PDB file of C-alpha atoms in Angstrom:
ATOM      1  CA  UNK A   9    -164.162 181.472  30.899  1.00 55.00           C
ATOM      2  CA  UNK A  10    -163.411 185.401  30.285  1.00 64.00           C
ATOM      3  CA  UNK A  11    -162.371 187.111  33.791  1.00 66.00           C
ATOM      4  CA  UNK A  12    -165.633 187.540  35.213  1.00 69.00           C
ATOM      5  CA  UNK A  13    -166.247 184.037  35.574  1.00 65.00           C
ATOM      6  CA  UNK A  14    -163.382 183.418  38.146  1.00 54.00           C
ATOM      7  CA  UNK A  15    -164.125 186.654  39.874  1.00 53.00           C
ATOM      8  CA  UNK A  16    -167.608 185.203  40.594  1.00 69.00           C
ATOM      9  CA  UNK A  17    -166.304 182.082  41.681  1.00 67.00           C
ATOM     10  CA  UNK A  18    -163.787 183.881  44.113  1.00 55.00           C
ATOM     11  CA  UNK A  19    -166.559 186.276  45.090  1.00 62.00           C
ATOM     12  CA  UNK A  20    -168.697 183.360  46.172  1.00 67.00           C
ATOM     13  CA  UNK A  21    -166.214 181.042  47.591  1.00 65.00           C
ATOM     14  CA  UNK A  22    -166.903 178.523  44.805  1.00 57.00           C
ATOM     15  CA  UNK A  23    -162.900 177.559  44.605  1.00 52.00           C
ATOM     16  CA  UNK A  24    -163.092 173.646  44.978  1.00 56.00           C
ATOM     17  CA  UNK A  25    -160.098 173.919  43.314  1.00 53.00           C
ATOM     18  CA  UNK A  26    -158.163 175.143  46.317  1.00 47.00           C
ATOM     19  CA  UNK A  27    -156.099 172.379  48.401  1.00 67.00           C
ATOM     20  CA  UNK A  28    -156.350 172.929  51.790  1.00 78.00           C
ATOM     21  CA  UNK A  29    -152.991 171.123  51.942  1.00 90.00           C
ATOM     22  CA  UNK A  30    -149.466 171.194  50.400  1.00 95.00           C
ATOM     23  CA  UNK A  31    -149.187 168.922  46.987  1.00 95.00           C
ATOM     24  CA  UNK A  32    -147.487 165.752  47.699  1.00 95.00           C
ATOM     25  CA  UNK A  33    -146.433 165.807  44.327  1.00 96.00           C
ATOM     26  CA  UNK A  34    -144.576 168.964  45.075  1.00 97.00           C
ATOM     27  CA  UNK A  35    -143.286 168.294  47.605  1.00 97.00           C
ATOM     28  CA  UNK A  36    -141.757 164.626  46.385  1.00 97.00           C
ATOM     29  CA  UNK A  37    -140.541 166.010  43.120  1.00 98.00           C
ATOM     30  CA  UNK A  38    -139.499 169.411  43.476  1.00 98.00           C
ATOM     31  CA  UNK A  39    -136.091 168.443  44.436  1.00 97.00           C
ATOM     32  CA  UNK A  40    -135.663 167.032  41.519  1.00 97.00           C
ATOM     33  CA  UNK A  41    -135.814 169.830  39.511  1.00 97.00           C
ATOM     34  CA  UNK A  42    -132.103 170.709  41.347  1.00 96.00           C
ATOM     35  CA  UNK A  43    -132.692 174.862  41.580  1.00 96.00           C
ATOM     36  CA  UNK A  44    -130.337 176.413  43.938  1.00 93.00           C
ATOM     37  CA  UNK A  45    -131.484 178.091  46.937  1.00 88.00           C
ATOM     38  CA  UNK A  46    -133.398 181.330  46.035  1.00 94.00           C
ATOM     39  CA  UNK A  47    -134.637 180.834  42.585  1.00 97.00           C
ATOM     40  CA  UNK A  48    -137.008 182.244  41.764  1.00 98.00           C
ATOM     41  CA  UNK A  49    -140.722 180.326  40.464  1.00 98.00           C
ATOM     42  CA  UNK A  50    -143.781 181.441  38.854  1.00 98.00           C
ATOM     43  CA  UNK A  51    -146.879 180.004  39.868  1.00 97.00           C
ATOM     44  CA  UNK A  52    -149.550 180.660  37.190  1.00 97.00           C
ATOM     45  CA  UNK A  53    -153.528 181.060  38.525  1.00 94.00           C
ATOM     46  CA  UNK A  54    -151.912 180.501  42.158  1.00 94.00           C
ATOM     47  CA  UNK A  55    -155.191 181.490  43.621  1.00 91.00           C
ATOM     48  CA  UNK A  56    -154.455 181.363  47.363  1.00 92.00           C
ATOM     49  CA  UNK A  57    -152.431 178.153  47.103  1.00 93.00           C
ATOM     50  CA  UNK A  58    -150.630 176.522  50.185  1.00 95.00           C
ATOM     51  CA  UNK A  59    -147.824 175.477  47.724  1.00 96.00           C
ATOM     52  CA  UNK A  60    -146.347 178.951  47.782  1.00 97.00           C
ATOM     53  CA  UNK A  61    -145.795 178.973  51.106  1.00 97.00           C
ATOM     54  CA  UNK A  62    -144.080 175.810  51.014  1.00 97.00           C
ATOM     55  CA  UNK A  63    -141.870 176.642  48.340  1.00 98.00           C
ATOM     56  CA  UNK A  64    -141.121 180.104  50.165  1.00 98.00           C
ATOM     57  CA  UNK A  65    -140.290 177.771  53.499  1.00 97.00           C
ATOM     58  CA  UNK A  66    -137.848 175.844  51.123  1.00 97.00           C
ATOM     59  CA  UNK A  67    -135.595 179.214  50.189  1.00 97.00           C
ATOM     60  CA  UNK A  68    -137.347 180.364  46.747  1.00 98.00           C
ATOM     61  CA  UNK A  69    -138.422 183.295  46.129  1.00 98.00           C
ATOM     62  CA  UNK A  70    -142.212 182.932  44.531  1.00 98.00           C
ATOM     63  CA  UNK A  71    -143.769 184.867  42.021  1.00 98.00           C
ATOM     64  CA  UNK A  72    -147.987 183.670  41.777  1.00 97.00           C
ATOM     65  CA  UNK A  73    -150.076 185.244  39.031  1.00 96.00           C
ATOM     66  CA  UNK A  74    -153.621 185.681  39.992  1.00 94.00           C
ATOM     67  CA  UNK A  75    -156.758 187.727  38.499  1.00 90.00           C
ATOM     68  CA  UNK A  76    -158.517 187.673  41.532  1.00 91.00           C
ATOM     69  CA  UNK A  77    -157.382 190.268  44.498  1.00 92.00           C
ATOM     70  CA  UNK A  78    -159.497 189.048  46.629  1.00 92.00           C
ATOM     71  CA  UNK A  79    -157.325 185.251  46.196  1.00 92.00           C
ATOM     72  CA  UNK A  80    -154.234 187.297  47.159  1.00 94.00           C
ATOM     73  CA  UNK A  81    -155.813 189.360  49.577  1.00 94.00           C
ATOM     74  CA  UNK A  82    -156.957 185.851  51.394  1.00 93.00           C
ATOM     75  CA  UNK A  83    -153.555 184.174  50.356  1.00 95.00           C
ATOM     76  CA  UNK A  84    -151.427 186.910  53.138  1.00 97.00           C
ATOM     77  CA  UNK A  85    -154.848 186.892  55.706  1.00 95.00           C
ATOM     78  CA  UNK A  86    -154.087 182.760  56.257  1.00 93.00           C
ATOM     79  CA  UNK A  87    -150.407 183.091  56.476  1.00 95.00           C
ATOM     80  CA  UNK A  88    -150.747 185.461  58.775  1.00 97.00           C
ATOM     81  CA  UNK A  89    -148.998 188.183  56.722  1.00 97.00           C
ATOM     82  CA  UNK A  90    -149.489 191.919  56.070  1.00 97.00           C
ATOM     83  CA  UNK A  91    -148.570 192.483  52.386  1.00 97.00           C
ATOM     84  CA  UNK A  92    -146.990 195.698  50.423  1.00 97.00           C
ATOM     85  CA  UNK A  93    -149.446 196.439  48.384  1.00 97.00           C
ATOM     86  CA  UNK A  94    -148.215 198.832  44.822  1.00 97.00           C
ATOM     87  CA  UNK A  95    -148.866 198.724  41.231  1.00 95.00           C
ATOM     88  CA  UNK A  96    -146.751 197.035  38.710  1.00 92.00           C
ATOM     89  CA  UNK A  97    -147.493 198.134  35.453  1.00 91.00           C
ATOM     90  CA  UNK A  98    -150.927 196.646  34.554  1.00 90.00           C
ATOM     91  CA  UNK A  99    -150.409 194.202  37.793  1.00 95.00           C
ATOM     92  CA  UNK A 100    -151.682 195.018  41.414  1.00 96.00           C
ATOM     93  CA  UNK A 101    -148.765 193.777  43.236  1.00 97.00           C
ATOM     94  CA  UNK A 102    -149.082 192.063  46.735  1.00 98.00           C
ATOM     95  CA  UNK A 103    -145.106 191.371  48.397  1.00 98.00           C
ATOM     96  CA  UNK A 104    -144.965 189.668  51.861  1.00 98.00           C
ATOM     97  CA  UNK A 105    -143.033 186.248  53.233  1.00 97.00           C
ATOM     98  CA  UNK A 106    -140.993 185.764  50.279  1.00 97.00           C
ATOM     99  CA  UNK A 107    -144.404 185.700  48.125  1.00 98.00           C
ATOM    100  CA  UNK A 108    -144.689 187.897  45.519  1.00 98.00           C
ATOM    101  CA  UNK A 109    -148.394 187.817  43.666  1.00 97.00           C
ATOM    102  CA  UNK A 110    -149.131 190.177  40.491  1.00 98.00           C
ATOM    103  CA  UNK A 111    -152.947 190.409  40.609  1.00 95.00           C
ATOM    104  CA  UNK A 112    -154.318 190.747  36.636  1.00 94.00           C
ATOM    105  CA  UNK A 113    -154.109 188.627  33.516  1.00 94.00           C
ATOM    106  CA  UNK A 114    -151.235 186.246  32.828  1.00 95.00           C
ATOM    107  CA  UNK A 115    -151.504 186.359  28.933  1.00 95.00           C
ATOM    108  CA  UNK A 116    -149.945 190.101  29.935  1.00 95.00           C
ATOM    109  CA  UNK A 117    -146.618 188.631  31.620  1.00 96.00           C
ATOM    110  CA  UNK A 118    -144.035 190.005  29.632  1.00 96.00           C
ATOM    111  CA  UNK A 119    -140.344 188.339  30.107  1.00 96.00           C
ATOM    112  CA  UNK A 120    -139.517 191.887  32.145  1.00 95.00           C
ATOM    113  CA  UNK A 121    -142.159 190.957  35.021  1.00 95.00           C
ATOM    114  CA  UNK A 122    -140.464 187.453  35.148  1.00 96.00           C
ATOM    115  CA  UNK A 123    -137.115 188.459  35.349  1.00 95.00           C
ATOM    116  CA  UNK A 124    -134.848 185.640  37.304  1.00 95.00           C
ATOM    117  CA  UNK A 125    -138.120 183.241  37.160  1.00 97.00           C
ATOM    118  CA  UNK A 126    -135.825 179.641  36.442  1.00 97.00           C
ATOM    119  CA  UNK A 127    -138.803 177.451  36.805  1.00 98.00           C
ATOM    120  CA  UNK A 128    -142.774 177.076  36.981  1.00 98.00           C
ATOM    121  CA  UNK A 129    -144.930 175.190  39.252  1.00 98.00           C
ATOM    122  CA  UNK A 130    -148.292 174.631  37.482  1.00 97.00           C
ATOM    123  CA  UNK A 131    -150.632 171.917  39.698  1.00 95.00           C
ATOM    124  CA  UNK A 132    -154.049 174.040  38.991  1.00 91.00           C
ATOM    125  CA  UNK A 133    -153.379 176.493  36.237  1.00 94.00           C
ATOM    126  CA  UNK A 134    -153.345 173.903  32.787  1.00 96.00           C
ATOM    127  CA  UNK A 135    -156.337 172.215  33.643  1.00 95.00           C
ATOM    128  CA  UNK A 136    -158.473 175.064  34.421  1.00 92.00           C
ATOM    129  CA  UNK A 137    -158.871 176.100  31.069  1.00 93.00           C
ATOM    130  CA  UNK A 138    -160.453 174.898  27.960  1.00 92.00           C
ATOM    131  CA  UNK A 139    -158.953 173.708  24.903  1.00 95.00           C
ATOM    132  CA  UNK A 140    -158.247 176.831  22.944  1.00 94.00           C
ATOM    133  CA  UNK A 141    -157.048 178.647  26.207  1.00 93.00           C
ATOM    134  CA  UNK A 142    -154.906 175.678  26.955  1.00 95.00           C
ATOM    135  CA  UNK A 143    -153.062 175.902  23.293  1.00 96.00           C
ATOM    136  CA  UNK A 144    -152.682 179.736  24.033  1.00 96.00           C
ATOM    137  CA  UNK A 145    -151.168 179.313  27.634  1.00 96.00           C
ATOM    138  CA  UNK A 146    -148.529 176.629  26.992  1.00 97.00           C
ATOM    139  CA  UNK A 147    -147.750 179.440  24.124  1.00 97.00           C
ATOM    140  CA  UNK A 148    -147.525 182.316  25.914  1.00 97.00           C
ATOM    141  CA  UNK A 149    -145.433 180.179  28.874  1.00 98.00           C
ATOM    142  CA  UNK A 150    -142.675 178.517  26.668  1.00 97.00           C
ATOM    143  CA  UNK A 151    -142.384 182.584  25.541  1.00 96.00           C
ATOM    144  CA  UNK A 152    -141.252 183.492  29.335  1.00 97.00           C
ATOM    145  CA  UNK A 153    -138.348 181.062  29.527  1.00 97.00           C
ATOM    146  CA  UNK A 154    -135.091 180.887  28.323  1.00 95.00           C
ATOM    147  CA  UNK A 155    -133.505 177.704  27.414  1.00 96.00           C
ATOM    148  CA  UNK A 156    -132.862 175.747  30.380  1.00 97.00           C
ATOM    149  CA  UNK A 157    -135.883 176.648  32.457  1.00 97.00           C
ATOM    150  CA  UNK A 158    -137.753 173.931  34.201  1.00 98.00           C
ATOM    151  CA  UNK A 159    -140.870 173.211  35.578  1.00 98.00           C
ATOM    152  CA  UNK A 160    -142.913 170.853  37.560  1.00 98.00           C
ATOM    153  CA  UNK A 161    -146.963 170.239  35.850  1.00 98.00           C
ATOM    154  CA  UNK A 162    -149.264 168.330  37.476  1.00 97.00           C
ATOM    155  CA  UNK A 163    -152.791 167.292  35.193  1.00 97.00           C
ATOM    156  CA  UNK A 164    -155.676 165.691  35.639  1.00 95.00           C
ATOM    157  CA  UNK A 165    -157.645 163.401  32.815  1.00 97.00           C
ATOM    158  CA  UNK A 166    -160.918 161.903  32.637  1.00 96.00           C
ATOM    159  CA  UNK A 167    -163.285 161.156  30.048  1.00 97.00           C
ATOM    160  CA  UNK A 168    -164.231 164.714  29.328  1.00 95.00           C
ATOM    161  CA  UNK A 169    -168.035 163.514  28.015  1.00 95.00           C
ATOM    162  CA  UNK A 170    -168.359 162.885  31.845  1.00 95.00           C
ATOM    163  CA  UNK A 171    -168.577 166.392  33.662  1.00 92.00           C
ATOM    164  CA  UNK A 172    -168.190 169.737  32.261  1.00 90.00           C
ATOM    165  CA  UNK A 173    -165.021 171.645  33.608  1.00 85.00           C
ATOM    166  CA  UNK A 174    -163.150 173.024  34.714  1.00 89.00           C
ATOM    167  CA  UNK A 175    -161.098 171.440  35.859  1.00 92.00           C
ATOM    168  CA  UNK A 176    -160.632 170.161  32.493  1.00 94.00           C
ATOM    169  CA  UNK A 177    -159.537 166.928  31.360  1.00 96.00           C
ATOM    170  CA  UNK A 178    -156.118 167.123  29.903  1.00 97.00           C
ATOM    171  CA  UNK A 179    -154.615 163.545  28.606  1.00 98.00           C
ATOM    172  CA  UNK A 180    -150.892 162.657  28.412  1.00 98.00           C
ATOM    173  CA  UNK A 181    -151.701 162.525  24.238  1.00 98.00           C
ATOM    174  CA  UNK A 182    -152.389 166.347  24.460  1.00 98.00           C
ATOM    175  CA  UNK A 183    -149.496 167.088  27.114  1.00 98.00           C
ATOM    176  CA  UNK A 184    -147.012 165.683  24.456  1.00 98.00           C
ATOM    177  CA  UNK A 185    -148.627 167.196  21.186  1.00 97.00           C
ATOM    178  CA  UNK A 186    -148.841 170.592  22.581  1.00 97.00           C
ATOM    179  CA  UNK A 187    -145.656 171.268  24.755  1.00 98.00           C
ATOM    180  CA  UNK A 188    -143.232 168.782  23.298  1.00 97.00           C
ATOM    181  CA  UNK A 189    -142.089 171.215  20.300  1.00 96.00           C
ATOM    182  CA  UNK A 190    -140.487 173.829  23.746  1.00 97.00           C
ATOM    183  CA  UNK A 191    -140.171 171.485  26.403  1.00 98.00           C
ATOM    184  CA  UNK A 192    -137.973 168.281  27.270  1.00 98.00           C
ATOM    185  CA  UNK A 193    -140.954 166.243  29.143  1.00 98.00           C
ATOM    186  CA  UNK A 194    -140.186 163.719  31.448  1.00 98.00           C
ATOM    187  CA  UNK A 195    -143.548 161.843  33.193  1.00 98.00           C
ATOM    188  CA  UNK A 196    -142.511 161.673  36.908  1.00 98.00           C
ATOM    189  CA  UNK A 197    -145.797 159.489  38.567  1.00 98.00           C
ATOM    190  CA  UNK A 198    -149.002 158.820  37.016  1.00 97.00           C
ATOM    191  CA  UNK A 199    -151.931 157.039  39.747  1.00 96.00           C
ATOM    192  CA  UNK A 200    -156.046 156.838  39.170  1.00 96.00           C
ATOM    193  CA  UNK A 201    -156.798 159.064  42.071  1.00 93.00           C
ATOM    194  CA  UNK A 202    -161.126 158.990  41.703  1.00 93.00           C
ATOM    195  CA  UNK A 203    -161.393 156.902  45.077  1.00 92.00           C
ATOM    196  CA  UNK A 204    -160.515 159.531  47.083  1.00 87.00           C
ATOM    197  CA  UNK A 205    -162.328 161.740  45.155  1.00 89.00           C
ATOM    198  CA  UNK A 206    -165.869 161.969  46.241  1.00 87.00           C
ATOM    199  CA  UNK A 207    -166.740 164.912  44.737  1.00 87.00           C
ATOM    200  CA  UNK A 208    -165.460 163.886  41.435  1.00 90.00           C
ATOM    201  CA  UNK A 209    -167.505 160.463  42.112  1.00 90.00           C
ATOM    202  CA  UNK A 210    -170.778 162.011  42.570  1.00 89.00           C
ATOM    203  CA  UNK A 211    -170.318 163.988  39.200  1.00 89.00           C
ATOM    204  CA  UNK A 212    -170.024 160.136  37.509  1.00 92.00           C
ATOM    205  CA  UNK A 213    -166.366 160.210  36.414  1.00 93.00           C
ATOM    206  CA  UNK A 214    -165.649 156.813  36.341  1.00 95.00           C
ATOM    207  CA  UNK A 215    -161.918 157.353  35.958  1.00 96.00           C
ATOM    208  CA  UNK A 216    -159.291 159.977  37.454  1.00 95.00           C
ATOM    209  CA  UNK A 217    -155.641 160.016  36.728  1.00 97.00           C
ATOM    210  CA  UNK A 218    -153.174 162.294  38.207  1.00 96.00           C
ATOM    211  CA  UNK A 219    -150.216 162.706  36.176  1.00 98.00           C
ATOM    212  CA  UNK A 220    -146.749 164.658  37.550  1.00 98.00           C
ATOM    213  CA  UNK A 221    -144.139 165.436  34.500  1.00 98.00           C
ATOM    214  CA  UNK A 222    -140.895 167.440  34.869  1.00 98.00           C
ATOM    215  CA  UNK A 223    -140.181 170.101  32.260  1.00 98.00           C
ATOM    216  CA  UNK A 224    -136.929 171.518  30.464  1.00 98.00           C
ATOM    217  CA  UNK A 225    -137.185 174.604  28.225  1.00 98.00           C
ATOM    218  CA  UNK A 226    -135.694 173.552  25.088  1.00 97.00           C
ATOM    219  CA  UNK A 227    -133.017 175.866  23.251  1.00 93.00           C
ATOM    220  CA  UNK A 228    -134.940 178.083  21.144  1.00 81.00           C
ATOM    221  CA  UNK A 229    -134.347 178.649  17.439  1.00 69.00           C
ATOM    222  CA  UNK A 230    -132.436 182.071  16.553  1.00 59.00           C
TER     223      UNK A 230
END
């Protein structure tokens, strides 16, 4: 799971990952979050997802982190956009639409490069790591907001014996234990989604469940 691994999978269009539509659950719960028009959102491992363009359609100003340039590259190419294209520090940066994507590793993000950020969207970024990467991530996130912050995370769980991820199988139990001590969590929707699945059927899960929570950055201790 080092770098490499998701710059092969870009490199050979292995990204069953990617939606080729907008996430209902976004788009049903992201008004509850109540942002004002022109927030600003981070969208960690967006890849070359459709939900920043929807989010960009709805008046916020998106921020994706992505290690793969060729994901951003594509991201602009299907919107029909020609991106500014600069260097950010470490980051490659790619500006165009009201989409802003920082091309390199996310454990980098420092609080600077997410200045104004009030709230994450995180439908693909959670489950696509393993355990240990998963304790580090919801670390290093919580570090990037203030108290206050919110954000929308959508997970997927299955018996993880099952199929090898990712995307790996992340239960409500593990949601809880590891974000709860940062984050208010509120489950939003929760549905087994493995009938319309059928890629996930032919691997022989024999459960899926799709869970939506809302997040609220918790005052941190001085």
């Amino acid at each position: 799971m080092d770098a490499g691994f998701w710059h092969r999978r870009w490199s050979r269009n292995e990204i069953g990952f990617h939606l080729n539509e907008v996430n209902p659950y976004l788009q049903r719960h992201w008004p509850g979050l109540e942002l004002g028009r022109g927030a600003r959102v981070l969208v960690p491992l967006c890849g070359k997802s459709l939900d920043m363009a929807w989010l960009a359609a709805q008046g916020f100003e998106v921020l994706g982190i992505e290690l793969s340039e060729k994901a951003a590259a594509d991201y602009y190419a299907e919107q029909g956009l020609q991106p500014e294209i600069d260097q950010q520090g470490a980051y490659r940066r790619f500006r165009a639409g009201g989409v802003e994507i920082l091309c390199g590793d996310f454990f980098s993000l420092t609080t600077a490069d997410v200045t104004g950020c009030a709230a994450f969207y995180d439908r693909a970024a959670l489950i696509a790591l393993p355990l240990d990467m998963r304790q580090r991530y919801v670390r290093h996130l919580a570090g990037l907001f203030a108290s206050g912050g919110a954000g929308l995370l959508v997970t997927l769980d299955y018996e993880q014996s099952e199929m090898d991820g990712p995307p790996f199988a992340v239960s409500d139990g593990e949601v809880r234990q590891s974000l709860a001590s940062d984050w208010e969590i509120r489950l939003l929707a929760q549905a087994d989604v493995l009938d319309g699945n059928w890629k996930f059927l032919q691997r022989g899960l024999t459960r899926l469940d799709e869970r939506c929570y809302h997040l609220i950055r918790r005052p941190q201790a001085t």
